[in-house]
CSV table of N, CA and C in Angstrom, one decimal:
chain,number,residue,atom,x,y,z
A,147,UNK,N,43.5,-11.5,-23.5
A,147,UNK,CA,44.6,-11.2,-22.6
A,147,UNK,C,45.3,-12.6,-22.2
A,148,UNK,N,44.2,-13.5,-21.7
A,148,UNK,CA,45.2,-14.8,-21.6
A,148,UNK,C,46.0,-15.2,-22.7
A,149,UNK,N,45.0,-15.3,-23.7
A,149,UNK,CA,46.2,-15.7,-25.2
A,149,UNK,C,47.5,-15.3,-25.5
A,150,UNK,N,47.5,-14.2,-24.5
A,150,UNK,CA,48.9,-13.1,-25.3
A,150,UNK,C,49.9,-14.3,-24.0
A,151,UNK,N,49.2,-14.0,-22.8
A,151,UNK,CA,49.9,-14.6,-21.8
A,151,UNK,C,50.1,-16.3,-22.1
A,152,UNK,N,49.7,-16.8,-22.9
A,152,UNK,CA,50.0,-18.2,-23.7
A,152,UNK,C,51.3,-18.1,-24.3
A,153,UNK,N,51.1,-16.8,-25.3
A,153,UNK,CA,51.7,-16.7,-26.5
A,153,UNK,C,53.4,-16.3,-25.3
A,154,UNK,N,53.3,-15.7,-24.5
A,154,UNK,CA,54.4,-15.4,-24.0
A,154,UNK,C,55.1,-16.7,-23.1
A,155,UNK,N,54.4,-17.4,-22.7
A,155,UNK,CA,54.7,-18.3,-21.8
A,155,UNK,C,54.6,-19.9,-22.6
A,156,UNK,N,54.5,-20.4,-23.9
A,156,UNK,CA,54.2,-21.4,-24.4
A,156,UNK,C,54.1,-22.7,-23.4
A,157,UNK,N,55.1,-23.0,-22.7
A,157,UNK,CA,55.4,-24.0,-21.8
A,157,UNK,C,54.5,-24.1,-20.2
A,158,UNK,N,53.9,-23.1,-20.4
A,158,UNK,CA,53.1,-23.0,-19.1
A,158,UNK,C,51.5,-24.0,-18.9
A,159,UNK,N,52.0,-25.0,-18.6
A,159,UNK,CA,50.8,-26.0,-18.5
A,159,UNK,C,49.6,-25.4,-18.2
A,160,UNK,N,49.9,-24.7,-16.5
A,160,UNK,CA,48.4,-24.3,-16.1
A,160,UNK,C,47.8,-23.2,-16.8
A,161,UNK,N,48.6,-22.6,-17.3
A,161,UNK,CA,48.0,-21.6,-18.1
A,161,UNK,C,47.3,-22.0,-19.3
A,162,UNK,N,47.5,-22.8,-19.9
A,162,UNK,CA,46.9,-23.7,-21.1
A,162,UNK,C,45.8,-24.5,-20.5
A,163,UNK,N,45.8,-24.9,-19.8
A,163,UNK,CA,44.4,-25.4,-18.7
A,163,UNK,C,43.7,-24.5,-18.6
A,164,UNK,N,43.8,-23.3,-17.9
A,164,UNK,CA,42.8,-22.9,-17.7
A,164,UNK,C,42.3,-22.1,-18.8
A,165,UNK,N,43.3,-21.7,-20.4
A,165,UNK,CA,42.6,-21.3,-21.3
A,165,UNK,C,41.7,-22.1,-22.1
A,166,UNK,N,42.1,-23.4,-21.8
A,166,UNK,CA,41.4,-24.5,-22.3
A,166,UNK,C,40.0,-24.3,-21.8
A,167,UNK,N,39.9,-24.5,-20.4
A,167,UNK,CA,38.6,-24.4,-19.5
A,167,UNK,C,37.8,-23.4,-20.3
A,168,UNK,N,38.4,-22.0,-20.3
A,168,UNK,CA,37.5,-20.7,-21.0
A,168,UNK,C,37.1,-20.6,-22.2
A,169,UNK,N,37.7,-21.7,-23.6
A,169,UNK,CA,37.2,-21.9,-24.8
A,169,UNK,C,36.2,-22.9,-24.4
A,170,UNK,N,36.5,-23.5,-23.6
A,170,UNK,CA,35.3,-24.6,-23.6
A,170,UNK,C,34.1,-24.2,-23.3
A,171,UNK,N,34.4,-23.0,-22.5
A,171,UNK,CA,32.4,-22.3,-21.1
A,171,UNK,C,32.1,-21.7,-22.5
A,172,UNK,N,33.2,-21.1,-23.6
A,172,UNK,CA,32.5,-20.3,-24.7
A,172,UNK,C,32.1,-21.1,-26.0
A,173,UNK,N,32.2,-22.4,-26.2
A,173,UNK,CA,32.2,-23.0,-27.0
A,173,UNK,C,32.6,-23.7,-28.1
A,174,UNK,N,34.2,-22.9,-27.4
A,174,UNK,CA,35.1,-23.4,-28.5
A,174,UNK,C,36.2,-24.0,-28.4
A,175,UNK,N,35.4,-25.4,-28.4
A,175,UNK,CA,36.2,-27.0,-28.3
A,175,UNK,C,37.1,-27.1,-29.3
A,176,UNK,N,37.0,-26.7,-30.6
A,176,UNK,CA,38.7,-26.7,-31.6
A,176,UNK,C,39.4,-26.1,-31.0
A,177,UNK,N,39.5,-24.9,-30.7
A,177,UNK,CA,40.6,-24.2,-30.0
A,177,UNK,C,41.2,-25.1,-29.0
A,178,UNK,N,40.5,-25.3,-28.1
A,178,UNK,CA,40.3,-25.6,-26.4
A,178,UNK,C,41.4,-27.1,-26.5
A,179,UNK,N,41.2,-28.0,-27.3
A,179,UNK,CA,41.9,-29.2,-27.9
A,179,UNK,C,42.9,-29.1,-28.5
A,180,UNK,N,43.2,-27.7,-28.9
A,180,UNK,CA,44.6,-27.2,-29.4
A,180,UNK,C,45.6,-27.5,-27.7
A,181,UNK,N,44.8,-26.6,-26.9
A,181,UNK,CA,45.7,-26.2,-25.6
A,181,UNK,C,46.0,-27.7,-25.3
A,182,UNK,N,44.8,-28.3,-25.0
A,182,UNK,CA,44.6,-29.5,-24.4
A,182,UNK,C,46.0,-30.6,-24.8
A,183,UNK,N,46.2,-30.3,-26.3
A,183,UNK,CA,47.0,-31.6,-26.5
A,183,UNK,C,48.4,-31.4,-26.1
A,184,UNK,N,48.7,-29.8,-26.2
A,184,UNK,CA,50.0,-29.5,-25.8
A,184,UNK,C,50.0,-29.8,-24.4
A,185,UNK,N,48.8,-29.7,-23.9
A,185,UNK,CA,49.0,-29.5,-21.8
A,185,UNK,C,49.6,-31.3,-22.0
A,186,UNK,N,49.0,-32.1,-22.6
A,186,UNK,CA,49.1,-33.2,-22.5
A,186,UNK,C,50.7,-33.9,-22.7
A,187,UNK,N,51.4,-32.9,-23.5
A,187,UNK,CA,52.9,-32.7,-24.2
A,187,UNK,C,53.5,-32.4,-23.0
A,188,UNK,N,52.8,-31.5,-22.7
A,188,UNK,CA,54.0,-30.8,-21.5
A,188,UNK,C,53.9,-31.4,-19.8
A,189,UNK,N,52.6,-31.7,-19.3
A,189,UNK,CA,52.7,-32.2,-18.2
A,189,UNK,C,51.3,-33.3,-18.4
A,190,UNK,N,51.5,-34.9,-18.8
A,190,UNK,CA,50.5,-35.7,-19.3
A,190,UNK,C,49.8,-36.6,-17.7
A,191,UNK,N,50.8,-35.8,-16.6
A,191,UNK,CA,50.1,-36.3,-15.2
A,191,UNK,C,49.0,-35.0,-14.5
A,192,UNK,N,48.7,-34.5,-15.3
A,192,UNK,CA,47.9,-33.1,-14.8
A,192,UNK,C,46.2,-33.9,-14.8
A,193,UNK,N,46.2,-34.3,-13.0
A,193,UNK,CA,44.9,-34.9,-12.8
A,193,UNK,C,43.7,-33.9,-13.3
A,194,UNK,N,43.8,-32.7,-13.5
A,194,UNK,CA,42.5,-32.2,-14.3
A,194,UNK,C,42.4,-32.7,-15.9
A,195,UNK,N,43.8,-33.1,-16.7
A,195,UNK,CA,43.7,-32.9,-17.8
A,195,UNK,C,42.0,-34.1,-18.8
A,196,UNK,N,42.3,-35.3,-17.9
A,196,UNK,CA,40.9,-35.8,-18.8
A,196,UNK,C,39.7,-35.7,-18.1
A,197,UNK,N,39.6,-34.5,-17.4
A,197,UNK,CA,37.7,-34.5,-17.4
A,197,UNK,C,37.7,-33.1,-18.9
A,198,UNK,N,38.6,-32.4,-18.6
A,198,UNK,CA,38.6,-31.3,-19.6
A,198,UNK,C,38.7,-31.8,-21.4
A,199,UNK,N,39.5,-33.1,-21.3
A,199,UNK,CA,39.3,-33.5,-22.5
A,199,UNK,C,38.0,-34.1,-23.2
A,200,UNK,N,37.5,-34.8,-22.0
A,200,UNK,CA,36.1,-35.3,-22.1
A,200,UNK,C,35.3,-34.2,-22.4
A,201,UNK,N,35.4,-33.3,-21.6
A,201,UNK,CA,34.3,-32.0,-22.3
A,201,UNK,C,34.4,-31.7,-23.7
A,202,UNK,N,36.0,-31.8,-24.2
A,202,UNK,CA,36.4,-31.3,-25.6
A,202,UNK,C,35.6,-32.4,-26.3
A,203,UNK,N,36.0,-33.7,-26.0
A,203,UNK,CA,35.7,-34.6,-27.3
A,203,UNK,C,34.1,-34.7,-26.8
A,204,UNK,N,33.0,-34.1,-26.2
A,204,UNK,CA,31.8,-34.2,-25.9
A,204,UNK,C,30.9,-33.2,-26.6
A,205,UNK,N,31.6,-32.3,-26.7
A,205,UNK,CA,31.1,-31.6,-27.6
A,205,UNK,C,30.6,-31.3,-29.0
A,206,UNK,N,29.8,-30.6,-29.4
A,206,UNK,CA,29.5,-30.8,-30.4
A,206,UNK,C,30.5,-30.3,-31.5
A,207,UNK,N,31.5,-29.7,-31.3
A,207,UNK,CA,32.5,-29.0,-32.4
A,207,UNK,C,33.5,-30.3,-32.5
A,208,UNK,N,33.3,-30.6,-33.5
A,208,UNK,CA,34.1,-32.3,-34.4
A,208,UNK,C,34.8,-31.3,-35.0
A,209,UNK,N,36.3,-32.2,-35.4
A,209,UNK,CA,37.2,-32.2,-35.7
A,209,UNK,C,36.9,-31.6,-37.2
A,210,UNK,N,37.2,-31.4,-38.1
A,210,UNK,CA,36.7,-31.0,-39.2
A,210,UNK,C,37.5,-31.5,-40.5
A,211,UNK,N,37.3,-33.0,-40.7
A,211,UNK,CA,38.5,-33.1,-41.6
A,211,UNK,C,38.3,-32.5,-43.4
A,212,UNK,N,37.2,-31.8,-44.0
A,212,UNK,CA,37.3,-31.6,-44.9
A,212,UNK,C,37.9,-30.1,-45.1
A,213,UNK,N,38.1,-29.3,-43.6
A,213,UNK,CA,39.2,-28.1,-43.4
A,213,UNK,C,40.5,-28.4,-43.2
A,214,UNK,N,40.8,-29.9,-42.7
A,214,UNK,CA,42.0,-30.4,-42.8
A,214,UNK,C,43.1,-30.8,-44.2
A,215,UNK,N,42.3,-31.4,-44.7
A,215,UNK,CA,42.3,-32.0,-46.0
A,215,UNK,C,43.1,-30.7,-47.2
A,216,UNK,N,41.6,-29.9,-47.0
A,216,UNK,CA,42.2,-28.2,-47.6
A,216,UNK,C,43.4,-27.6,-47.2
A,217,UNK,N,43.7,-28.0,-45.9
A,217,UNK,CA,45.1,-27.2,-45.6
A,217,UNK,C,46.2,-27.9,-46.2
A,218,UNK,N,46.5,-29.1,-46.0
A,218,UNK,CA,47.5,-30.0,-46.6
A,218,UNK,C,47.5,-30.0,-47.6
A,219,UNK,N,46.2,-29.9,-48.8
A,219,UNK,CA,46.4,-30.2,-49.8
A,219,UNK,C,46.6,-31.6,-50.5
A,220,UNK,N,48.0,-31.1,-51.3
A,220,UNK,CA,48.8,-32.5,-52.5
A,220,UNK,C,49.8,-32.6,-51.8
A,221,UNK,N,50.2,-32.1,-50.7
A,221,UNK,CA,51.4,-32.4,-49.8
A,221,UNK,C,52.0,-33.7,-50.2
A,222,UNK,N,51.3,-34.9,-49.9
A,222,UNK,CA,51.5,-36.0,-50.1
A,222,UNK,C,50.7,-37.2,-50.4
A,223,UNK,N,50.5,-38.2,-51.5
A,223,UNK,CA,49.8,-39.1,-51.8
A,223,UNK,C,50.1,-40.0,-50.7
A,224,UNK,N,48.6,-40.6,-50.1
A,224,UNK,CA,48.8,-41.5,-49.3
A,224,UNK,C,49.1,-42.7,-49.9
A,225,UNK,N,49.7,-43.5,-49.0
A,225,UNK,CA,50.9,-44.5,-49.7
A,225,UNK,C,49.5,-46.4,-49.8
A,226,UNK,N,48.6,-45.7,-49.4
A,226,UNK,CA,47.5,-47.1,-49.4
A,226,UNK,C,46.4,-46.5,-50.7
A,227,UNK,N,46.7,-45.3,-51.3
A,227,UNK,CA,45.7,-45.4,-52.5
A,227,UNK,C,46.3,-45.8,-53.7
A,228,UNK,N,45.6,-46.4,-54.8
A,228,UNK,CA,46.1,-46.9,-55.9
A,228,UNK,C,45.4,-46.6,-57.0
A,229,UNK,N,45.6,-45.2,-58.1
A,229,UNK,CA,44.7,-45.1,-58.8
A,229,UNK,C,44.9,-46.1,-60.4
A,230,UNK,N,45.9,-47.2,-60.7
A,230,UNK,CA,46.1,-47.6,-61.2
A,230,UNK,C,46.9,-48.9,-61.4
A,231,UNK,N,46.9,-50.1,-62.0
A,231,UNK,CA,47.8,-51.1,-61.4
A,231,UNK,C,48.9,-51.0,-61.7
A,232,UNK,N,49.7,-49.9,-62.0
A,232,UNK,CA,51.4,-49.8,-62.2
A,232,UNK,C,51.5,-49.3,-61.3
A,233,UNK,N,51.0,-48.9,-60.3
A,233,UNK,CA,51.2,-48.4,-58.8
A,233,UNK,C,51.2,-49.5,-58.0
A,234,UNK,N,51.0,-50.7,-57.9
A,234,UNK,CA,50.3,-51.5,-57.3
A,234,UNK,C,52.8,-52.2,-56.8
A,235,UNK,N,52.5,-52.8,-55.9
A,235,UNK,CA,53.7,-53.0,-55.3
A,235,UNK,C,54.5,-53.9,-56.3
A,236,UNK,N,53.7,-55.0,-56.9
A,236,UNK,CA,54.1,-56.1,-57.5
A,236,UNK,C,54.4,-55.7,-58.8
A,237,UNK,N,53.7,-54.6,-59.6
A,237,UNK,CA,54.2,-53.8,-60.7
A,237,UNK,C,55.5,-52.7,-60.9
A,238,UNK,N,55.5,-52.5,-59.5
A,238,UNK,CA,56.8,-51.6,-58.9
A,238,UNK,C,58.1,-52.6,-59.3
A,239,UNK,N,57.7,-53.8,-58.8
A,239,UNK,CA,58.9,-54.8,-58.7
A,239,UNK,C,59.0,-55.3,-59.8
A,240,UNK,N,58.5,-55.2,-61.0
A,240,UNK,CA,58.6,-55.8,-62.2
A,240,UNK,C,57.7,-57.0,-62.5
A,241,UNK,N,56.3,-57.5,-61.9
A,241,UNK,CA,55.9,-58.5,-62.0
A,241,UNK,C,54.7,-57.9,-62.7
A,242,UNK,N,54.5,-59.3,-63.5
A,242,UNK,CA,53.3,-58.5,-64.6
A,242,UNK,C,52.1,-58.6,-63.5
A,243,UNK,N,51.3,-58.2,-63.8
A,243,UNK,CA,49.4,-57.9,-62.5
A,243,UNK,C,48.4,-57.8,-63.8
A,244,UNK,N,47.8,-58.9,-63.5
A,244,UNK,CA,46.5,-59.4,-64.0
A,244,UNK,C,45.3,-60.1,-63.1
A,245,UNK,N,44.4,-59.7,-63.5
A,245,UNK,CA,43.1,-59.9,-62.7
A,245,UNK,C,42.9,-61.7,-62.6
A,246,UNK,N,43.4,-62.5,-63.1
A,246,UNK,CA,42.6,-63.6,-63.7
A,246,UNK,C,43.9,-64.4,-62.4
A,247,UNK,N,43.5,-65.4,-61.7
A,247,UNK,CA,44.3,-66.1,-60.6
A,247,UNK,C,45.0,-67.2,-61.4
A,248,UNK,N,46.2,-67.4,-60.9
A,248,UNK,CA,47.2,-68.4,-61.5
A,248,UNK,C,46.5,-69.8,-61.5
A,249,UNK,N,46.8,-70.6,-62.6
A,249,UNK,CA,46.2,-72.0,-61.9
A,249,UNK,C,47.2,-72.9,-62.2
């Protein structure tokens, strides 16, 4: 019932607080960190907001980056991996890339 009351009211700080509070007594800190970051978006002077965060990042429910990962996918190659040296910046630019140092 609060959820629907979220879903109707997006912008409603306290209301995201205190559904925050109620994933947390149930133990569910992913959700609960969802509310939390928005509460943080919408009113970032809300003196309850960091003991409730503290609960979230205290908990045992971590972030889950190999469910992250799966969502995004091939969206985008990150711009710091190099599976090859024609990728490499200096190869981009036309400069030959060899292992062996100039002397």
């Amino acid at each position: 019932m609060i959820g629907q009351s979220v879903a109707a009211s997006p912008d409603n700080a306290a209301l995201r607080m205190h559904l925050a509070g109620l994933l947390l007594d149930a133990g569910r800190a992913a959700e609960a960190r969802v509310h939390l970051a928005e509460v943080r978006r919408l009113d970032p002077a809300d003196a309850a907001l960091p003991a409730l965060e503290e609960r979230a990042a205290a908990s045992g429910d971590a972030f889950d980056w190999a469910d992250a990962e799966a969502q995004i996918g091939d969206m985008a190659r990150p711009a710091f991996v190099q599976n090859s040296s024609s990728d490499s910046p200096a190869a981009a630019a036309g400069a030959s890339v060899s292992e062996e140092p100039e002397t």
